[in-house]
Coordinates of N, CA and C in Angstrom, one line a residue:
M1 N 107.1 125.3 40.4 CA 107.0 124.0 40.9 C 107.8 123.8 42.3
P2 N 109.0 124.4 42.4 CA 109.7 124.3 43.6 C 109.0 124.9 44.8
L3 N 108.3 126.0 44.5 CA 107.5 126.7 45.6 C 106.4 125.7 46.2
R4 N 105.7 125.1 45.3 CA 104.6 124.1 45.7 C 105.2 123.0 46.6
R5 N 106.4 122.5 46.2 CA 107.0 121.4 46.9 C 107.4 122.0 48.3
S6 N 107.9 123.2 48.4 CA 108.3 123.8 49.7 C 107.1 123.9 50.6
V7 N 106.0 124.4 50.0 CA 104.8 124.5 50.8 C 104.3 123.2 51.3
F8 N 104.3 122.2 50.4 CA 103.9 120.8 50.8 C 104.8 120.3 52.0
V9 N 106.1 120.5 51.8 CA 107.1 120.0 52.9 C 106.8 120.8 54.2
L10 N 106.5 122.1 54.1 CA 106.2 122.9 55.3 C 105.0 122.4 56.0
L11 N 103.9 122.2 55.2 CA 102.6 121.7 55.7 C 102.8 120.3 56.3
A12 N 103.5 119.4 55.7 CA 103.8 118.1 56.2 C 104.5 118.2 57.6
S13 N 105.5 119.1 57.6 CA 106.2 119.3 58.9 C 105.3 119.8 60.0
L14 N 104.5 120.7 59.7 CA 103.5 121.3 60.7 C 102.6 120.2 61.2
L15 N 102.0 119.4 60.2 CA 101.1 118.3 60.6 C 101.8 117.3 61.5
G16 N 103.0 117.0 61.2 CA 103.8 116.0 62.0 C 104.1 116.6 63.4
A17 N 104.4 117.9 63.5 CA 104.6 118.5 64.8 C 103.3 118.6 65.6
A18 N 102.2 118.8 64.9 CA 100.9 118.9 65.6 C 100.6 117.5 66.2
A19 N 100.8 116.5 65.4 CA 100.5 115.1 65.8 C 101.4 114.7 67.0
A20 N 102.7 115.1 67.0 CA 103.6 114.8 68.1 C 103.1 115.6 69.3
G21 N 102.6 116.8 69.2 CA 102.2 117.6 70.3 C 100.9 117.0 70.9
A22 N 100.1 116.2 70.2 CA 98.9 115.6 70.7 C 99.1 114.5 71.6
A23 N 100.4 114.1 71.8 CA 100.7 112.9 72.7 C 101.6 113.4 73.9
A24 N 101.4 112.8 75.0 CA 102.2 113.1 76.1 C 103.6 112.6 75.9
P25 N 104.6 113.0 76.6 CA 106.0 112.5 76.4 C 106.1 111.0 76.5
D26 N 105.3 110.3 77.3 CA 105.4 108.9 77.3 C 104.6 108.2 76.2
G27 N 104.0 109.0 75.3 CA 103.3 108.4 74.2 C 101.8 108.2 74.4
A28 N 101.3 108.5 75.6 CA 99.9 108.5 75.9 C 99.2 109.6 75.2
P29 N 98.0 109.3 74.7 CA 97.2 110.4 74.1 C 97.0 111.5 75.1
A30 N 97.0 112.7 74.5 CA 96.9 114.0 75.4 C 95.6 113.9 76.2
L31 N 94.5 113.4 75.7 CA 93.3 113.3 76.5 C 93.5 112.5 77.7
E32 N 94.1 111.3 77.6 CA 94.3 110.5 78.8 C 95.3 111.1 79.7
A33 N 96.3 111.8 79.1 CA 97.3 112.4 80.0 C 96.7 113.5 80.8
S34 N 95.7 114.1 80.4 CA 95.0 115.2 81.2 C 94.3 114.6 82.4
Y35 N 94.1 113.3 82.4 CA 93.5 112.7 83.6 C 94.5 112.3 84.6
V36 N 95.7 112.0 84.2 CA 96.7 111.4 85.0 C 97.1 112.4 86.1
G37 N 97.2 112.0 87.4 CA 97.5 112.9 88.5 C 96.6 112.7 89.7
T38 N 96.8 113.5 90.6 CA 96.0 113.5 91.9 C 94.8 114.5 91.8
H39 N 93.6 114.0 92.1 CA 92.4 114.8 92.1 C 91.8 114.9 93.4
R40 N 91.1 116.0 93.8 CA 90.4 116.0 95.0 C 89.1 115.3 94.9
L41 N 88.6 114.8 96.0 CA 87.4 114.0 96.1 C 86.4 114.5 97.1
R42 N 85.1 114.4 96.8 CA 84.1 114.7 97.9 C 83.0 113.7 97.7
V43 N 82.4 113.4 98.8 CA 81.4 112.3 98.8 C 80.2 112.8 99.7
N44 N 79.0 112.8 99.1 CA 77.8 113.4 99.8 C 77.6 112.7 101.2
R45 N 77.7 111.4 101.3 CA 77.4 110.7 102.5 C 78.6 110.4 103.4
I46 N 79.6 111.2 103.3 CA 80.7 111.2 104.3 C 80.7 112.6 104.9
P47 N 80.4 112.7 106.2 CA 80.3 114.0 106.8 C 81.7 114.7 106.9
G48 N 81.6 116.0 106.9 CA 82.9 116.8 107.0 C 83.1 117.8 105.9
R49 N 84.3 118.2 105.8 CA 84.7 119.3 104.8 C 84.5 118.8 103.4
D50 N 84.2 119.7 102.5 CA 84.2 119.4 101.1 C 85.7 119.1 100.6
W51 N 85.8 118.3 99.6 CA 87.0 118.0 99.0 C 88.1 117.5 100.0
A52 N 87.7 116.6 100.9 CA 88.6 116.1 101.9 C 89.3 114.9 101.5
G53 N 89.0 114.3 100.4 CA 89.7 113.1 100.0 C 90.4 113.3 98.7
T54 N 91.1 112.3 98.2 CA 91.9 112.3 97.0 C 91.8 111.0 96.2
V55 N 91.9 111.1 94.9 CA 92.1 109.9 94.1 C 93.2 110.2 93.2
T56 N 94.0 109.1 92.8 CA 95.1 109.3 91.9 C 94.8 108.4 90.7
I57 N 95.0 109.0 89.5 CA 94.8 108.3 88.2 C 96.2 108.1 87.7
S58 N 96.7 106.9 87.4 CA 98.0 106.7 86.9 C 98.0 105.7 85.8
R59 N 99.0 105.7 84.9 CA 99.1 104.8 83.8 C 99.8 103.6 84.3
Q60 N 99.2 102.4 84.2 CA 99.8 101.1 84.6 C 99.6 100.1 83.5
G61 N 100.7 99.7 82.9 CA 100.6 98.6 81.9 C 99.7 99.0 80.7
G62 N 99.8 100.2 80.3 CA 99.0 100.6 79.1 C 97.5 101.0 79.4
A63 N 97.1 101.0 80.7 CA 95.8 101.4 81.1 C 95.8 102.4 82.1
L64 N 94.7 103.2 82.3 CA 94.7 104.1 83.4 C 94.0 103.5 84.6
H65 N 94.6 103.7 85.7 CA 94.1 103.1 87.0 C 93.8 104.2 88.0
L66 N 92.6 104.1 88.6 CA 92.2 105.0 89.6 C 92.2 104.4 91.0
E67 N 92.7 105.1 92.0 CA 92.8 104.5 93.4 C 92.7 105.7 94.3
G68 N 91.9 105.6 95.4 CA 91.8 106.7 96.3 C 90.7 106.6 97.3
G69 N 90.4 107.6 98.0 CA 89.3 107.6 98.9 C 89.2 108.7 99.9
L70 N 88.3 108.6 100.9 CA 88.0 109.6 101.8 C 87.6 108.9 103.1
R71 N 88.1 109.4 104.3 CA 87.8 108.8 105.6 C 87.5 109.9 106.5
R72 N 86.3 109.8 107.3 CA 86.0 110.7 108.3 C 85.4 109.8 109.4
G73 N 86.2 109.6 110.5 CA 85.7 108.7 111.6 C 85.4 107.3 111.0
E74 N 84.2 106.8 111.4 CA 83.8 105.5 111.0 C 83.3 105.5 109.5
H75 N 83.0 106.6 108.9 CA 82.5 106.7 107.6 C 83.7 106.9 106.6
H76 N 83.7 106.1 105.5 CA 84.7 106.2 104.5 C 84.3 105.6 103.2
L77 N 85.0 106.0 102.2 CA 84.8 105.4 100.8 C 86.2 105.2 100.2
E78 N 86.4 104.0 99.6 CA 87.5 103.7 98.8 C 87.1 103.4 97.4
L79 N 87.7 104.0 96.4 CA 87.4 103.7 95.0 C 88.6 103.1 94.3
S80 N 88.4 102.2 93.4 CA 89.6 101.6 92.7 C 89.0 101.0 91.4
G81 N 89.9 101.0 90.4 CA 89.5 100.4 89.1 C 90.2 101.0 87.9
T82 N 89.8 100.5 86.8 CA 90.4 101.0 85.5 C 89.5 102.0 84.9
V83 N 90.1 103.1 84.4 CA 89.4 104.2 83.8 C 89.4 104.1 82.3
A84 N 88.2 104.3 81.7 CA 88.1 104.3 80.2 C 87.6 105.7 79.9
V85 N 88.5 106.5 79.3 CA 88.2 107.9 79.0 C 87.3 108.0 77.8
E86 N 86.2 108.7 77.9 CA 85.3 108.9 76.7 C 85.5 110.3 76.1
S87 N 85.8 111.3 77.0 CA 86.0 112.7 76.5 C 86.6 113.4 77.7
P88 N 87.0 114.7 77.5 CA 87.6 115.5 78.6 C 86.6 115.6 79.8
R89 N 85.3 115.4 79.5 CA 84.3 115.6 80.6 C 83.5 114.3 81.0
K90 N 84.0 113.1 80.5 CA 83.2 111.9 80.8 C 84.2 110.7 80.8
F91 N 84.0 109.8 81.8 CA 84.8 108.6 81.8 C 84.0 107.5 82.5
Q92 N 84.4 106.3 82.3 CA 83.9 105.1 82.9 C 84.9 104.5 83.9
L93 N 84.5 104.1 85.0 CA 85.4 103.4 86.0 C 84.8 102.0 86.1
D94 N 85.6 101.1 85.7 CA 85.3 99.6 85.9 C 86.0 99.2 87.2
G95 N 85.3 99.0 88.2 CA 86.0 98.7 89.5 C 85.1 98.6 90.7
E96 N 85.5 99.1 91.8 CA 84.8 98.9 93.0 C 84.7 100.1 93.9
L97 N 83.5 100.3 94.5 CA 83.3 101.3 95.6 C 83.1 100.5 96.9
R98 N 83.9 100.8 97.9 CA 83.8 100.1 99.1 C 83.9 101.1 100.3
G99 N 83.0 101.0 101.3 CA 83.1 101.8 102.4 C 81.9 101.8 103.3
V100 N 81.8 102.8 104.2 CA 80.7 102.9 105.1 C 80.1 104.3 105.0
P101 N 79.0 104.5 104.3 CA 78.3 105.8 104.2 C 77.6 106.1 105.5
D102 N 77.3 107.4 105.6 CA 76.5 107.9 106.7 C 75.0 107.8 106.3
M103 N 74.4 106.8 106.8 CA 73.0 106.6 106.5 C 72.0 106.9 107.6
A104 N 72.5 107.7 108.6 CA 71.7 108.0 109.8 C 70.4 108.7 109.4
W105 N 70.4 109.4 108.3 CA 69.2 110.1 107.9 C 68.1 109.0 107.5
A106 N 68.5 107.8 107.2 CA 67.5 106.7 106.9 C 67.3 105.8 108.0
G107 N 67.9 106.2 109.2 CA 67.8 105.3 110.4 C 68.6 104.0 110.3
E108 N 69.6 104.0 109.5 CA 70.4 102.8 109.3 C 71.7 102.9 110.1
A109 N 72.1 101.8 110.8 CA 73.4 101.8 111.5 C 74.5 101.7 110.5
P110 N 75.7 102.2 110.8 CA 76.8 102.1 109.9 C 77.2 100.6 109.6
R111 N 77.4 100.3 108.3 CA 77.8 99.0 107.9 C 78.5 99.2 106.5
E112 N 79.4 98.2 106.2 CA 80.2 98.3 105.0 C 79.3 98.0 103.8
R113 N 79.5 98.7 102.7 CA 78.8 98.5 101.5 C 79.9 98.3 100.4
I114 N 79.7 97.4 99.5 CA 80.6 97.1 98.4 C 79.8 97.1 97.1
T115 N 80.2 97.9 96.1 CA 79.5 97.8 94.8 C 80.6 97.6 93.8
T116 N 80.5 96.6 93.0 CA 81.4 96.3 91.9 C 80.7 96.5 90.6
G117 N 81.3 97.2 89.6 CA 80.7 97.3 88.3 C 81.3 98.4 87.5
R118 N 80.5 99.0 86.6 CA 80.9 100.1 85.8 C 80.2 101.4 86.2
F119 N 81.0 102.4 86.5 CA 80.5 103.6 87.1 C 80.8 104.8 86.1
T120 N 79.7 105.5 85.7 CA 79.9 106.6 84.7 C 80.0 107.9 85.5
F121 N 81.1 108.6 85.3 CA 81.4 109.9 85.8 C 81.3 110.9 84.7
E122 N 80.7 112.1 84.9 CA 80.6 113.1 83.9 C 80.5 114.5 84.5
A123 N 81.1 115.4 83.8 CA 81.0 116.8 84.2 C 80.0 117.5 83.3
T124 N 78.9 117.9 83.9 CA 77.8 118.5 83.1 C 77.8 120.0 83.3
G125 N 77.2 120.7 82.4 CA 77.1 122.2 82.5 C 78.5 122.8 82.7
R126 N 78.6 123.7 83.7 CA 79.9 124.4 83.9 C 80.7 123.8 85.0
R127 N 80.4 122.6 85.5 CA 81.1 121.9 86.6 C 82.5 121.7 86.2
R128 N 83.4 121.8 87.2 CA 84.8 121.6 87.1 C 85.2 120.3 87.8
F129 N 84.2 119.4 87.8 CA 84.4 118.0 88.4 C 83.5 117.0 87.7
W130 N 84.0 115.8 87.8 CA 83.2 114.7 87.3 C 82.3 114.2 88.4
R131 N 81.0 113.9 88.1 CA 80.1 113.4 89.2 C 79.6 112.0 88.7
L132 N 79.5 111.1 89.7 CA 79.0 109.8 89.4 C 77.5 109.9 89.0
Y133 N 77.2 109.5 87.8 CA 75.8 109.6 87.3 C 75.1 108.2 87.0
Q134 N 75.9 107.2 86.7 CA 75.3 105.9 86.4 C 76.1 104.8 87.1
V135 N 75.4 103.8 87.5 CA 76.0 102.5 88.0 C 75.5 101.4 87.2
D136 N 76.4 100.7 86.5 CA 76.0 99.7 85.6 C 74.9 100.1 84.6
G137 N 75.0 101.3 84.1 CA 74.0 101.7 83.1 C 72.7 102.2 83.7
R138 N 72.5 102.2 85.0 CA 71.3 102.7 85.7 C 71.6 104.1 86.2
E139 N 70.6 104.9 86.0 CA 70.7 106.3 86.6 C 71.0 106.3 88.1
C140 N 71.9 107.1 88.5 CA 72.3 107.2 89.9 C 71.6 108.4 90.5
V141 N 70.5 108.2 91.1 CA 69.7 109.3 91.7 C 69.4 108.9 93.2
C142 N 69.6 109.9 94.1 CA 69.2 109.6 95.5 C 67.8 109.0 95.6
N143 N 67.7 108.0 96.4 CA 66.5 107.3 96.7 C 66.1 106.3 95.6
D144 N 67.0 106.1 94.6 CA 66.8 105.1 93.6 C 67.8 104.0 93.9
D145 N 67.3 102.8 93.7 CA 68.2 101.6 94.0 C 69.2 101.3 92.9
C146 N 70.2 102.2 92.7 CA 71.1 102.0 91.6 C 72.3 101.2 92.1
G147 N 72.4 101.0 93.4 CA 73.6 100.3 93.9 C 74.6 101.2 94.5
N148 N 74.5 102.5 94.4 CA 75.4 103.5 95.0 C 74.8 104.1 96.3
D149 N 75.3 103.6 97.4 CA 74.8 104.1 98.7 C 75.5 105.4 99.1
F150 N 76.4 105.9 98.3 CA 77.1 107.1 98.7 C 76.5 108.4 98.1
C151 N 75.5 108.2 97.3 CA 74.8 109.4 96.6 C 75.8 110.0 95.7
Y152 N 76.1 111.3 95.9 CA 77.0 111.9 94.9 C 78.5 111.6 95.3
I153 N 79.3 111.3 94.3 CA 80.7 111.1 94.4 C 81.3 112.1 93.3
D154 N 82.0 113.0 93.7 CA 82.6 114.0 92.8 C 84.1 113.9 92.8
I155 N 84.7 114.0 91.6 CA 86.2 114.0 91.5 C 86.5 115.3 90.7
E156 N 87.3 116.1 91.3 CA 87.6 117.4 90.7 C 88.7 117.3 89.7
F157 N 88.6 118.1 88.6 CA 89.6 118.2 87.6 C 90.9 118.5 88.3
R158 N 92.0 118.1 87.7 CA 93.3 118.6 88.2 C 93.4 120.1 88.1
R159 N 94.1 120.7 89.1 CA 94.3 122.1 89.1 C 95.6 122.5 88.4

């Protein structure tokens, strides 16, 4: 009987240690903690180098907050809002996209665009970045009126 109790105590200790290891030091779930930090950003309709911008995801008042952007001359994008993590490869951003995309290909002069809503970012296949796929539940595809004038917005996983 003492051996069974020792095994039970050992298993309980291991389970407790595993549960403690699943949280970050500040008590945030490990999944959310993997999002926290600075990530590189690229935007299809901002000319220039790949991964030229950054976004920072931080814990503020019990929630995850995203803030950042990219600027190249008159073209820029600023993102901000609250992050709701669904999985390591998918999250929702409730917030705002604001900026001036390069729409010269469509014959449009530069002008500021603002979209407020829920934006779904997901890493599909073998991608090492989250890509914007939906705006307010509508598929985000070039030439579709989803409300996203920036086409692809990619946020790289932390390195």
